[in-house]
Amino acid sequence: MTEKWSTEELKASVVAYLDMHHKDLNNELFVKKTYYTELSEKFGRTEKSYEYRMQNISYVFFLMGRQWVSGLKPAKNVGSNNAEIIERLICEVEGKSYIGVAGFETQVSTFKNKEILDIPVGIAKPTISSGKVTQYTSDPKVKAWVLKESQGNCENCDSLAPFTTAAGEPFLEVHHLKRLADGGSDRISNAIALCPNCHREFHYGQSKLEKINAIYAKVPRLIRE
Ligand SMILES: [Zn+2]
Ligand SMILES: [Zn+2]
């Protein structure tokens, strides 16, 4: 049984990762093992566990839409708590504002990969927490359920997801028909899985109103709000 990772140990791992990332970007030579040895001597875990932890950090990088350190393929079984802590630490060390994508998306992925996922209740009135960026409390189960239901096809144009993500999943986006900012609910009756093209069109298209009317007629679970 391995001991729980302390924030101090996670932070040291993040600092090491960001250092490698920096060198990687600048084409500087570095030896990954040196970092693992140093962490191992300081915190007492095997070098292998630090290598694996670095791959977890790559997964958080992937969720943040960033390029991970070459040779450290994202490993997704990080757990949503640690994913959230790692994202916070990355932002803290880099002095950037925290977005909060990793913990949420890790939960989405976990729920999505469950063999059976009951229809989630969702959130009728998602609360707005105002920070630097307006954020909404949304339910990872709703996103997971909608993505699972779509089976990798856009619910508007029926096309297959245009690509597979680095985590091996079909890429589709979840759109709320009545926007959360306009008081829409975060429930499966207000959310659809779209390919990126259709998603942009639902936001910016000349005929977005026709599209919205058509999707209510096409997808039976949708309820106008
Ligand atoms: Zn589409
Ligand atoms: Zn949208």
mmCIF file with all atom_site columns, C-alpha atoms and ligand atoms in Angstrom:
data_model
loop_
_atom_site.group_PDB
_atom_site.id
_atom_site.type_symbol
_atom_site.label_atom_id
_atom_site.label_alt_id
_atom_site.label_comp_id
_atom_site.label_asym_id
_atom_site.label_entity_id
_atom_site.label_seq_id
_atom_site.pdbx_PDB_ins_code
_atom_site.Cartn_x
_atom_site.Cartn_y
_atom_site.Cartn_z
_atom_site.occupancy
_atom_site.B_iso_or_equiv
_atom_site.pdbx_formal_charge
_atom_site.auth_seq_id
_atom_site.auth_comp_id
_atom_site.auth_asym_id
_atom_site.auth_atom_id
_atom_site.pdbx_PDB_model_num
ATOM   1   C  CA . MET A 1 1   ? 0.000   0.000  0.000   1.00 0.00 ? 1   MET A CA 1
ATOM   2   C  CA . THR A 1 2   ? 1.597   3.239  -1.113  1.00 0.00 ? 2   THR A CA 1
ATOM   3   C  CA . GLU A 1 3   ? 1.177   6.300  1.010   1.00 0.00 ? 3   GLU A CA 1
ATOM   4   C  CA . LYS A 1 4   ? -0.999  9.161  -0.145  1.00 0.00 ? 4   LYS A CA 1
ATOM   5   C  CA . TRP A 1 5   ? 0.867   11.893 -1.999  1.00 0.00 ? 5   TRP A CA 1
ATOM   6   C  CA . SER A 1 6   ? 1.266   15.037 0.037   1.00 0.00 ? 6   SER A CA 1
ATOM   7   C  CA . THR A 1 7   ? 0.738   18.402 -1.596  1.00 0.00 ? 7   THR A CA 1
ATOM   8   C  CA . GLU A 1 8   ? 4.422   19.059 -1.066  1.00 0.00 ? 8   GLU A CA 1
ATOM   9   C  CA . GLU A 1 9   ? 5.364   15.956 -3.016  1.00 0.00 ? 9   GLU A CA 1
ATOM   10  C  CA . LEU A 1 10  ? 2.866   16.740 -5.790  1.00 0.00 ? 10  LEU A CA 1
ATOM   11  C  CA . LYS A 1 11  ? 4.206   20.265 -5.978  1.00 0.00 ? 11  LYS A CA 1
ATOM   12  C  CA . ALA A 1 12  ? 7.796   19.051 -6.272  1.00 0.00 ? 12  ALA A CA 1
ATOM   13  C  CA . SER A 1 13  ? 6.674   16.744 -9.084  1.00 0.00 ? 13  SER A CA 1
ATOM   14  C  CA . VAL A 1 14  ? 4.878   19.605 -10.848 1.00 0.00 ? 14  VAL A CA 1
ATOM   15  C  CA . VAL A 1 15  ? 7.928   21.846 -10.495 1.00 0.00 ? 15  VAL A CA 1
ATOM   16  C  CA . ALA A 1 16  ? 10.118  19.098 -11.994 1.00 0.00 ? 16  ALA A CA 1
ATOM   17  C  CA . TYR A 1 17  ? 7.606   18.566 -14.796 1.00 0.00 ? 17  TYR A CA 1
ATOM   18  C  CA . LEU A 1 18  ? 7.441   22.263 -15.662 1.00 0.00 ? 18  LEU A CA 1
ATOM   19  C  CA . ASP A 1 19  ? 11.218  22.405 -15.718 1.00 0.00 ? 19  ASP A CA 1
ATOM   20  C  CA . MET A 1 20  ? 11.313  19.517 -18.198 1.00 0.00 ? 20  MET A CA 1
ATOM   21  C  CA . HIS A 1 21  ? 8.537   21.178 -20.184 1.00 0.00 ? 21  HIS A CA 1
ATOM   22  C  CA . HIS A 1 22  ? 10.529  24.390 -20.393 1.00 0.00 ? 22  HIS A CA 1
ATOM   23  C  CA . LYS A 1 23  ? 13.650  22.566 -21.566 1.00 0.00 ? 23  LYS A CA 1
ATOM   24  C  CA . ASP A 1 24  ? 11.604  20.542 -24.009 1.00 0.00 ? 24  ASP A CA 1
ATOM   25  C  CA . LEU A 1 25  ? 10.194  23.717 -25.573 1.00 0.00 ? 25  LEU A CA 1
ATOM   26  C  CA . ASN A 1 26  ? 13.652  25.220 -25.880 1.00 0.00 ? 26  ASN A CA 1
ATOM   27  C  CA . ASN A 1 27  ? 15.175  22.060 -27.323 1.00 0.00 ? 27  ASN A CA 1
ATOM   28  C  CA . GLU A 1 28  ? 17.564  21.816 -24.389 1.00 0.00 ? 28  GLU A CA 1
ATOM   29  C  CA . LEU A 1 29  ? 18.879  18.389 -23.589 1.00 0.00 ? 29  LEU A CA 1
ATOM   30  C  CA . PHE A 1 30  ? 17.779  16.842 -20.308 1.00 0.00 ? 30  PHE A CA 1
ATOM   31  C  CA . VAL A 1 31  ? 17.619  13.421 -18.757 1.00 0.00 ? 31  VAL A CA 1
ATOM   32  C  CA . LYS A 1 32  ? 14.247  12.566 -17.248 1.00 0.00 ? 32  LYS A CA 1
ATOM   33  C  CA . LYS A 1 33  ? 15.755  9.982  -14.934 1.00 0.00 ? 33  LYS A CA 1
ATOM   34  C  CA . THR A 1 34  ? 17.736  12.691 -13.121 1.00 0.00 ? 34  THR A CA 1
ATOM   35  C  CA . TYR A 1 35  ? 14.475  14.272 -12.031 1.00 0.00 ? 35  TYR A CA 1
ATOM   36  C  CA . TYR A 1 36  ? 13.025  10.973 -10.846 1.00 0.00 ? 36  TYR A CA 1
ATOM   37  C  CA . THR A 1 37  ? 16.182  10.134 -8.901  1.00 0.00 ? 37  THR A CA 1
ATOM   38  C  CA . GLU A 1 38  ? 16.108  13.486 -7.175  1.00 0.00 ? 38  GLU A CA 1
ATOM   39  C  CA . LEU A 1 39  ? 12.434  13.148 -6.234  1.00 0.00 ? 39  LEU A CA 1
ATOM   40  C  CA . SER A 1 40  ? 12.992  9.575  -5.121  1.00 0.00 ? 40  SER A CA 1
ATOM   41  C  CA . GLU A 1 41  ? 15.814  10.601 -2.805  1.00 0.00 ? 41  GLU A CA 1
ATOM   42  C  CA . LYS A 1 42  ? 13.724  13.373 -1.346  1.00 0.00 ? 42  LYS A CA 1
ATOM   43  C  CA . PHE A 1 43  ? 10.385  11.598 -0.879  1.00 0.00 ? 43  PHE A CA 1
ATOM   44  C  CA . GLY A 1 44  ? 11.279  7.919  -0.873  1.00 0.00 ? 44  GLY A CA 1
ATOM   45  C  CA . ARG A 1 45  ? 9.145   6.497  -3.675  1.00 0.00 ? 45  ARG A CA 1
ATOM   46  C  CA . THR A 1 46  ? 10.566  4.487  -6.571  1.00 0.00 ? 46  THR A CA 1
ATOM   47  C  CA . GLU A 1 47  ? 11.757  6.329  -9.671  1.00 0.00 ? 47  GLU A CA 1
ATOM   48  C  CA . LYS A 1 48  ? 9.110   4.458  -11.624 1.00 0.00 ? 48  LYS A CA 1
ATOM   49  C  CA . SER A 1 49  ? 6.331   5.999  -9.526  1.00 0.00 ? 49  SER A CA 1
ATOM   50  C  CA . TYR A 1 50  ? 7.610   9.466  -10.347 1.00 0.00 ? 50  TYR A CA 1
ATOM   51  C  CA . GLU A 1 51  ? 7.754   8.627  -14.025 1.00 0.00 ? 51  GLU A CA 1
ATOM   52  C  CA . TYR A 1 52  ? 4.156   7.495  -13.803 1.00 0.00 ? 52  TYR A CA 1
ATOM   53  C  CA . ARG A 1 53  ? 3.184   10.623 -11.873 1.00 0.00 ? 53  ARG A CA 1
ATOM   54  C  CA . MET A 1 54  ? 4.757   12.699 -14.651 1.00 0.00 ? 54  MET A CA 1
ATOM   55  C  CA . GLN A 1 55  ? 2.500   10.891 -17.136 1.00 0.00 ? 55  GLN A CA 1
ATOM   56  C  CA . ASN A 1 56  ? -0.457  11.873 -14.943 1.00 0.00 ? 56  ASN A CA 1
ATOM   57  C  CA . ILE A 1 57  ? 0.714   15.469 -15.147 1.00 0.00 ? 57  ILE A CA 1
ATOM   58  C  CA . SER A 1 58  ? 0.866   15.022 -18.944 1.00 0.00 ? 58  SER A CA 1
ATOM   59  C  CA . TYR A 1 59  ? -2.783  13.982 -18.787 1.00 0.00 ? 59  TYR A CA 1
ATOM   60  C  CA . VAL A 1 60  ? -3.651  17.180 -16.906 1.00 0.00 ? 60  VAL A CA 1
ATOM   61  C  CA . PHE A 1 61  ? -1.672  19.100 -19.556 1.00 0.00 ? 61  PHE A CA 1
ATOM   62  C  CA . PHE A 1 62  ? -3.699  17.322 -22.222 1.00 0.00 ? 62  PHE A CA 1
ATOM   63  C  CA . LEU A 1 63  ? -6.965  18.275 -20.479 1.00 0.00 ? 63  LEU A CA 1
ATOM   64  C  CA . MET A 1 64  ? -5.761  21.876 -20.392 1.00 0.00 ? 64  MET A CA 1
ATOM   65  C  CA . GLY A 1 65  ? -5.188  21.685 -24.159 1.00 0.00 ? 65  GLY A CA 1
ATOM   66  C  CA . ARG A 1 66  ? -1.423  21.953 -23.805 1.00 0.00 ? 66  ARG A CA 1
ATOM   67  C  CA . GLN A 1 67  ? 1.465   20.035 -25.282 1.00 0.00 ? 67  GLN A CA 1
ATOM   68  C  CA . TRP A 1 68  ? 2.911   17.573 -22.782 1.00 0.00 ? 68  TRP A CA 1
ATOM   69  C  CA . VAL A 1 69  ? 6.593   16.756 -22.358 1.00 0.00 ? 69  VAL A CA 1
ATOM   70  C  CA . SER A 1 70  ? 7.684   14.529 -25.227 1.00 0.00 ? 70  SER A CA 1
ATOM   71  C  CA . GLY A 1 71  ? 8.067   10.905 -24.270 1.00 0.00 ? 71  GLY A CA 1
ATOM   72  C  CA . LEU A 1 72  ? 5.679   11.237 -21.316 1.00 0.00 ? 72  LEU A CA 1
ATOM   73  C  CA . LYS A 1 73  ? 2.479   9.860  -22.765 1.00 0.00 ? 73  LYS A CA 1
ATOM   74  C  CA . PRO A 1 74  ? -0.606  11.011 -20.816 1.00 0.00 ? 74  PRO A CA 1
ATOM   75  C  CA . ALA A 1 75  ? -1.820  8.411  -18.320 1.00 0.00 ? 75  ALA A CA 1
ATOM   76  C  CA . LYS A 1 76  ? -5.372  9.084  -17.314 1.00 0.00 ? 76  LYS A CA 1
ATOM   77  C  CA . ASN A 1 77  ? -5.942  7.184  -14.092 1.00 0.00 ? 77  ASN A CA 1
ATOM   78  C  CA . VAL A 1 78  ? -4.995  10.145 -11.962 1.00 0.00 ? 78  VAL A CA 1
ATOM   79  C  CA . GLY A 1 79  ? -8.166  10.504 -9.882  1.00 0.00 ? 79  GLY A CA 1
ATOM   80  C  CA . SER A 1 80  ? -10.196 13.693 -10.013 1.00 0.00 ? 80  SER A CA 1
ATOM   81  C  CA . ASN A 1 81  ? -8.875  15.011 -6.675  1.00 0.00 ? 81  ASN A CA 1
ATOM   82  C  CA . ASN A 1 82  ? -5.267  14.770 -7.690  1.00 0.00 ? 82  ASN A CA 1
ATOM   83  C  CA . ALA A 1 83  ? -6.076  16.078 -11.177 1.00 0.00 ? 83  ALA A CA 1
ATOM   84  C  CA . GLU A 1 84  ? -7.586  19.161 -9.600  1.00 0.00 ? 84  GLU A CA 1
ATOM   85  C  CA . ILE A 1 85  ? -4.665  19.638 -7.209  1.00 0.00 ? 85  ILE A CA 1
ATOM   86  C  CA . ILE A 1 86  ? -2.157  19.189 -10.053 1.00 0.00 ? 86  ILE A CA 1
ATOM   87  C  CA . GLU A 1 87  ? -3.943  21.779 -12.201 1.00 0.00 ? 87  GLU A CA 1
ATOM   88  C  CA . ARG A 1 88  ? -3.978  24.233 -9.284  1.00 0.00 ? 88  ARG A CA 1
ATOM   89  C  CA . LEU A 1 89  ? -0.265  23.648 -8.709  1.00 0.00 ? 89  LEU A CA 1
ATOM   90  C  CA . ILE A 1 90  ? 0.572   24.156 -12.394 1.00 0.00 ? 90  ILE A CA 1
ATOM   91  C  CA . CYS A 1 91  ? -1.286  27.484 -12.352 1.00 0.00 ? 91  CYS A CA 1
ATOM   92  C  CA . GLU A 1 92  ? 0.293   28.465 -9.038  1.00 0.00 ? 92  GLU A CA 1
ATOM   93  C  CA . VAL A 1 93  ? 3.854   27.690 -10.166 1.00 0.00 ? 93  VAL A CA 1
ATOM   94  C  CA . GLU A 1 94  ? 3.337   29.419 -13.517 1.00 0.00 ? 94  GLU A CA 1
ATOM   95  C  CA . GLY A 1 95  ? 1.526   32.349 -11.891 1.00 0.00 ? 95  GLY A CA 1
ATOM   96  C  CA . LYS A 1 96  ? -1.549  31.925 -14.073 1.00 0.00 ? 96  LYS A CA 1
ATOM   97  C  CA . SER A 1 97  ? -5.181  31.985 -13.103 1.00 0.00 ? 97  SER A CA 1
ATOM   98  C  CA . TYR A 1 98  ? -6.810  28.655 -12.398 1.00 0.00 ? 98  TYR A CA 1
ATOM   99  C  CA . ILE A 1 99  ? -9.351  27.417 -14.949 1.00 0.00 ? 99  ILE A CA 1
ATOM   100 C  CA . GLY A 1 100 ? -10.618 24.283 -13.263 1.00 0.00 ? 100 GLY A CA 1
ATOM   101 C  CA . VAL A 1 101 ? -10.871 21.908 -16.190 1.00 0.00 ? 101 VAL A CA 1
ATOM   102 C  CA . ALA A 1 102 ? -8.875  18.880 -15.047 1.00 0.00 ? 102 ALA A CA 1
ATOM   103 C  CA . GLY A 1 103 ? -10.880 17.702 -12.039 1.00 0.00 ? 103 GLY A CA 1
ATOM   104 C  CA . PHE A 1 104 ? -14.160 18.076 -13.929 1.00 0.00 ? 104 PHE A CA 1
ATOM   105 C  CA . GLU A 1 105 ? -12.980 16.377 -17.124 1.00 0.00 ? 105 GLU A CA 1
ATOM   106 C  CA . THR A 1 106 ? -11.409 13.522 -15.167 1.00 0.00 ? 106 THR A CA 1
ATOM   107 C  CA . GLN A 1 107 ? -14.799 12.881 -13.591 1.00 0.00 ? 107 GLN A CA 1
ATOM   108 C  CA . VAL A 1 108 ? -16.500 13.071 -17.000 1.00 0.00 ? 108 VAL A CA 1
ATOM   109 C  CA . SER A 1 109 ? -14.092 10.477 -18.342 1.00 0.00 ? 109 SER A CA 1
ATOM   110 C  CA . THR A 1 110 ? -14.605 8.173  -15.358 1.00 0.00 ? 110 THR A CA 1
ATOM   111 C  CA . PHE A 1 111 ? -18.402 8.314  -15.604 1.00 0.00 ? 111 PHE A CA 1
ATOM   112 C  CA . LYS A 1 112 ? -18.323 7.970  -19.380 1.00 0.00 ? 112 LYS A CA 1
ATOM   113 C  CA . ASN A 1 113 ? -16.309 4.791  -19.177 1.00 0.00 ? 113 ASN A CA 1
ATOM   114 C  CA . LYS A 1 114 ? -18.702 3.127  -16.758 1.00 0.00 ? 114 LYS A CA 1
ATOM   115 C  CA . GLU A 1 115 ? -20.536 0.280  -18.387 1.00 0.00 ? 115 GLU A CA 1
ATOM   116 C  CA . ILE A 1 116 ? -23.857 1.501  -17.046 1.00 0.00 ? 116 ILE A CA 1
ATOM   117 C  CA . LEU A 1 117 ? -24.491 5.138  -16.263 1.00 0.00 ? 117 LEU A CA 1
ATOM   118 C  CA . ASP A 1 118 ? -27.942 5.914  -14.904 1.00 0.00 ? 118 ASP A CA 1
ATOM   119 C  CA . ILE A 1 119 ? -29.707 8.952  -16.342 1.00 0.00 ? 119 ILE A CA 1
ATOM   120 C  CA . PRO A 1 120 ? -28.357 11.790 -14.209 1.00 0.00 ? 120 PRO A CA 1
ATOM   121 C  CA . VAL A 1 121 ? -30.669 14.276 -12.525 1.00 0.00 ? 121 VAL A CA 1
ATOM   122 C  CA . GLY A 1 122 ? -28.379 17.147 -13.427 1.00 0.00 ? 122 GLY A CA 1
ATOM   123 C  CA . ILE A 1 123 ? -28.700 20.631 -12.019 1.00 0.00 ? 123 ILE A CA 1
ATOM   124 C  CA . ALA A 1 124 ? -31.880 22.630 -12.587 1.00 0.00 ? 124 ALA A CA 1
ATOM   125 C  CA . LYS A 1 125 ? -30.342 25.961 -11.678 1.00 0.00 ? 125 LYS A CA 1
ATOM   126 C  CA . PRO A 1 126 ? -26.581 25.843 -12.005 1.00 0.00 ? 126 PRO A CA 1
ATOM   127 C  CA . THR A 1 127 ? -25.090 28.422 -9.712  1.00 0.00 ? 127 THR A CA 1
ATOM   128 C  CA . ILE A 1 128 ? -22.697 30.969 -11.052 1.00 0.00 ? 128 ILE A CA 1
ATOM   129 C  CA . SER A 1 129 ? -19.545 31.331 -9.063  1.00 0.00 ? 129 SER A CA 1
ATOM   130 C  CA . SER A 1 130 ? -17.858 34.494 -10.091 1.00 0.00 ? 130 SER A CA 1
ATOM   131 C  CA . GLY A 1 131 ? -14.125 34.495 -10.111 1.00 0.00 ? 131 GLY A CA 1
ATOM   132 C  CA . LYS A 1 132 ? -11.875 35.962 -12.710 1.00 0.00 ? 132 LYS A CA 1
ATOM   133 C  CA . VAL A 1 133 ? -13.761 33.945 -15.279 1.00 0.00 ? 133 VAL A CA 1
ATOM   134 C  CA . THR A 1 134 ? -17.462 33.311 -14.801 1.00 0.00 ? 134 THR A CA 1
ATOM   135 C  CA . GLN A 1 135 ? -17.865 29.691 -13.880 1.00 0.00 ? 135 GLN A CA 1
ATOM   136 C  CA . TYR A 1 136 ? -20.879 27.488 -13.621 1.00 0.00 ? 136 TYR A CA 1
ATOM   137 C  CA . THR A 1 137 ? -21.364 24.515 -11.443 1.00 0.00 ? 137 THR A CA 1
ATOM   138 C  CA . SER A 1 138 ? -22.084 21.749 -13.838 1.00 0.00 ? 138 SER A CA 1
ATOM   139 C  CA . ASP A 1 139 ? -22.577 18.062 -13.402 1.00 0.00 ? 139 ASP A CA 1
ATOM   140 C  CA . PRO A 1 140 ? -19.841 15.828 -14.857 1.00 0.00 ? 140 PRO A CA 1
ATOM   141 C  CA . LYS A 1 141 ? -22.428 13.028 -15.041 1.00 0.00 ? 141 LYS A CA 1
ATOM   142 C  CA . VAL A 1 142 ? -24.571 15.062 -17.444 1.00 0.00 ? 142 VAL A CA 1
ATOM   143 C  CA . LYS A 1 143 ? -21.667 15.640 -19.807 1.00 0.00 ? 143 LYS A CA 1
ATOM   144 C  CA . ALA A 1 144 ? -20.596 11.996 -19.488 1.00 0.00 ? 144 ALA A CA 1
ATOM   145 C  CA . TRP A 1 145 ? -24.120 10.726 -20.149 1.00 0.00 ? 145 TRP A CA 1
ATOM   146 C  CA . VAL A 1 146 ? -24.664 12.923 -23.207 1.00 0.00 ? 146 VAL A CA 1
ATOM   147 C  CA . LEU A 1 147 ? -21.300 11.934 -24.706 1.00 0.00 ? 147 LEU A CA 1
ATOM   148 C  CA . LYS A 1 148 ? -21.975 8.263  -24.015 1.00 0.00 ? 148 LYS A CA 1
ATOM   149 C  CA . GLU A 1 149 ? -25.458 8.507  -25.520 1.00 0.00 ? 149 GLU A CA 1
ATOM   150 C  CA . SER A 1 150 ? -24.044 10.038 -28.714 1.00 0.00 ? 150 SER A CA 1
ATOM   151 C  CA . GLN A 1 151 ? -21.817 6.994  -29.276 1.00 0.00 ? 151 GLN A CA 1
ATOM   152 C  CA . GLY A 1 152 ? -19.270 9.264  -30.888 1.00 0.00 ? 152 GLY A CA 1
ATOM   153 C  CA . ASN A 1 153 ? -21.651 10.767 -33.464 1.00 0.00 ? 153 ASN A CA 1
ATOM   154 C  CA . CYS A 1 154 ? -22.692 14.405 -33.660 1.00 0.00 ? 154 CYS A CA 1
ATOM   155 C  CA . GLU A 1 155 ? -26.350 14.605 -32.633 1.00 0.00 ? 155 GLU A CA 1
ATOM   156 C  CA . ASN A 1 156 ? -26.947 17.327 -35.219 1.00 0.00 ? 156 ASN A CA 1
ATOM   157 C  CA . CYS A 1 157 ? -25.274 16.162 -38.443 1.00 0.00 ? 157 CYS A CA 1
ATOM   158 C  CA . ASP A 1 158 ? -24.793 12.493 -37.428 1.00 0.00 ? 158 ASP A CA 1
ATOM   159 C  CA . SER A 1 159 ? -21.156 12.546 -38.543 1.00 0.00 ? 159 SER A CA 1
ATOM   160 C  CA . LEU A 1 160 ? -18.552 10.608 -36.648 1.00 0.00 ? 160 LEU A CA 1
ATOM   161 C  CA . ALA A 1 161 ? -16.452 12.669 -34.254 1.00 0.00 ? 161 ALA A CA 1
ATOM   162 C  CA . PRO A 1 162 ? -13.816 14.360 -36.449 1.00 0.00 ? 162 PRO A CA 1
ATOM   163 C  CA . PHE A 1 163 ? -10.886 12.959 -34.487 1.00 0.00 ? 163 PHE A CA 1
ATOM   164 C  CA . THR A 1 164 ? -9.856  10.831 -31.558 1.00 0.00 ? 164 THR A CA 1
ATOM   165 C  CA . THR A 1 165 ? -8.318  12.635 -28.592 1.00 0.00 ? 165 THR A CA 1
ATOM   166 C  CA . ALA A 1 166 ? -4.902  11.840 -27.133 1.00 0.00 ? 166 ALA A CA 1
ATOM   167 C  CA . ALA A 1 167 ? -6.831  9.973  -24.424 1.00 0.00 ? 167 ALA A CA 1
ATOM   168 C  CA . GLY A 1 168 ? -8.299  7.722  -27.100 1.00 0.00 ? 168 GLY A CA 1
ATOM   169 C  CA . GLU A 1 169 ? -11.837 9.103  -27.044 1.00 0.00 ? 169 GLU A CA 1
ATOM   170 C  CA . PRO A 1 170 ? -13.941 10.459 -29.926 1.00 0.00 ? 170 PRO A CA 1
ATOM   171 C  CA . PHE A 1 171 ? -13.905 14.245 -29.738 1.00 0.00 ? 171 PHE A CA 1
ATOM   172 C  CA . LEU A 1 172 ? -17.318 15.879 -29.438 1.00 0.00 ? 172 LEU A CA 1
ATOM   173 C  CA . GLU A 1 173 ? -18.419 18.936 -27.480 1.00 0.00 ? 173 GLU A CA 1
ATOM   174 C  CA . VAL A 1 174 ? -21.436 19.276 -25.225 1.00 0.00 ? 174 VAL A CA 1
ATOM   175 C  CA . HIS A 1 175 ? -23.619 22.292 -25.892 1.00 0.00 ? 175 HIS A CA 1
ATOM   176 C  CA . HIS A 1 176 ? -26.469 23.625 -23.739 1.00 0.00 ? 176 HIS A CA 1
ATOM   177 C  CA . LEU A 1 177 ? -29.402 24.674 -25.939 1.00 0.00 ? 177 LEU A CA 1
ATOM   178 C  CA . LYS A 1 178 ? -30.535 27.270 -23.440 1.00 0.00 ? 178 LYS A CA 1
ATOM   179 C  CA . ARG A 1 179 ? -27.229 28.710 -22.363 1.00 0.00 ? 179 ARG A CA 1
ATOM   180 C  CA . LEU A 1 180 ? -26.315 28.363 -18.686 1.00 0.00 ? 180 LEU A CA 1
ATOM   181 C  CA . ALA A 1 181 ? -25.612 32.108 -18.702 1.00 0.00 ? 181 ALA A CA 1
ATOM   182 C  CA . ASP A 1 182 ? -29.245 32.651 -19.734 1.00 0.00 ? 182 ASP A CA 1
ATOM   183 C  CA . GLY A 1 183 ? -30.553 30.515 -16.889 1.00 0.00 ? 183 GLY A CA 1
ATOM   184 C  CA . GLY A 1 184 ? -30.572 27.196 -18.757 1.00 0.00 ? 184 GLY A CA 1
ATOM   185 C  CA . SER A 1 185 ? -30.350 23.978 -16.771 1.00 0.00 ? 185 SER A CA 1
ATOM   186 C  CA . ASP A 1 186 ? -27.510 21.522 -16.769 1.00 0.00 ? 186 ASP A CA 1
ATOM   187 C  CA . ARG A 1 187 ? -29.661 18.505 -17.539 1.00 0.00 ? 187 ARG A CA 1
ATOM   188 C  CA . ILE A 1 188 ? -29.677 15.967 -20.345 1.00 0.00 ? 188 ILE A CA 1
ATOM   189 C  CA . SER A 1 189 ? -32.908 17.574 -21.604 1.00 0.00 ? 189 SER A CA 1
ATOM   190 C  CA . ASN A 1 190 ? -30.941 20.748 -22.361 1.00 0.00 ? 190 ASN A CA 1
ATOM   191 C  CA . ALA A 1 191 ? -27.621 19.325 -23.552 1.00 0.00 ? 191 ALA A CA 1
ATOM   192 C  CA . ILE A 1 192 ? -26.450 17.807 -26.837 1.00 0.00 ? 192 ILE A CA 1
ATOM   193 C  CA . ALA A 1 193 ? -23.231 16.341 -28.191 1.00 0.00 ? 193 ALA A CA 1
ATOM   194 C  CA . LEU A 1 194 ? -21.970 18.188 -31.258 1.00 0.00 ? 194 LEU A CA 1
ATOM   195 C  CA . CYS A 1 195 ? -19.027 18.019 -33.610 1.00 0.00 ? 195 CYS A CA 1
ATOM   196 C  CA . PRO A 1 196 ? -16.934 21.236 -33.424 1.00 0.00 ? 196 PRO A CA 1
ATOM   197 C  CA . ASN A 1 197 ? -18.339 22.560 -36.725 1.00 0.00 ? 197 ASN A CA 1
ATOM   198 C  CA . CYS A 1 198 ? -21.952 22.142 -35.686 1.00 0.00 ? 198 CYS A CA 1
ATOM   199 C  CA . HIS A 1 199 ? -21.123 23.532 -32.258 1.00 0.00 ? 199 HIS A CA 1
ATOM   200 C  CA . ARG A 1 200 ? -19.743 26.746 -33.742 1.00 0.00 ? 200 ARG A CA 1
ATOM   201 C  CA . GLU A 1 201 ? -22.777 26.976 -35.986 1.00 0.00 ? 201 GLU A CA 1
ATOM   202 C  CA . PHE A 1 202 ? -25.141 26.649 -33.004 1.00 0.00 ? 202 PHE A CA 1
ATOM   203 C  CA . HIS A 1 203 ? -23.387 29.646 -31.514 1.00 0.00 ? 203 HIS A CA 1
ATOM   204 C  CA . TYR A 1 204 ? -22.628 31.787 -34.543 1.00 0.00 ? 204 TYR A CA 1
ATOM   205 C  CA . GLY A 1 205 ? -24.507 30.454 -37.581 1.00 0.00 ? 205 GLY A CA 1
ATOM   206 C  CA . GLN A 1 206 ? -26.805 32.591 -39.708 1.00 0.00 ? 206 GLN A CA 1
ATOM   207 C  CA . SER A 1 207 ? -29.486 29.905 -39.434 1.00 0.00 ? 207 SER A CA 1
ATOM   208 C  CA . LYS A 1 208 ? -28.902 28.980 -35.807 1.00 0.00 ? 208 LYS A CA 1
ATOM   209 C  CA . LEU A 1 209 ? -32.572 29.403 -34.895 1.00 0.00 ? 209 LEU A CA 1
ATOM   210 C  CA . GLU A 1 210 ? -33.623 26.885 -37.557 1.00 0.00 ? 210 GLU A CA 1
ATOM   211 C  CA . LYS A 1 211 ? -30.909 24.540 -36.302 1.00 0.00 ? 211 LYS A CA 1
ATOM   212 C  CA . ILE A 1 212 ? -32.171 24.853 -32.737 1.00 0.00 ? 212 ILE A CA 1
ATOM   213 C  CA . ASN A 1 213 ? -35.786 24.195 -33.774 1.00 0.00 ? 213 ASN A CA 1
ATOM   214 C  CA . ALA A 1 214 ? -34.719 21.188 -35.817 1.00 0.00 ? 214 ALA A CA 1
ATOM   215 C  CA . ILE A 1 215 ? -32.691 19.633 -33.023 1.00 0.00 ? 215 ILE A CA 1
ATOM   216 C  CA . TYR A 1 216 ? -35.666 19.794 -30.623 1.00 0.00 ? 216 TYR A CA 1
ATOM   217 C  CA . ALA A 1 217 ? -37.680 17.865 -33.198 1.00 0.00 ? 217 ALA A CA 1
ATOM   218 C  CA . LYS A 1 218 ? -34.863 15.391 -33.847 1.00 0.00 ? 218 LYS A CA 1
ATOM   219 C  CA . VAL A 1 219 ? -33.742 14.423 -30.349 1.00 0.00 ? 219 VAL A CA 1
ATOM   220 C  CA . PRO A 1 220 ? -36.677 13.225 -28.210 1.00 0.00 ? 220 PRO A CA 1
ATOM   221 C  CA . ARG A 1 221 ? -35.047 13.766 -24.793 1.00 0.00 ? 221 ARG A CA 1
ATOM   222 C  CA . LEU A 1 222 ? -34.766 17.520 -25.341 1.00 0.00 ? 222 LEU A CA 1
ATOM   223 C  CA . ILE A 1 223 ? -37.206 19.821 -23.585 1.00 0.00 ? 223 ILE A CA 1
ATOM   224 C  CA . ARG A 1 224 ? -37.494 23.519 -24.344 1.00 0.00 ? 224 ARG A CA 1
ATOM   225 C  CA . GLU A 1 225 ? -36.720 25.757 -21.410 1.00 0.00 ? 225 GLU A CA 1
HETATM 226 ZN ZN . ZN  B 2 .   ? -22.088 17.926 -36.550 1.00 0.00 ? 1   ZN  B ZN 1
HETATM 227 ZN ZN . ZN  B 2 .   ? -22.116 25.675 -26.855 1.00 0.00 ? 2   ZN  B ZN 1
#
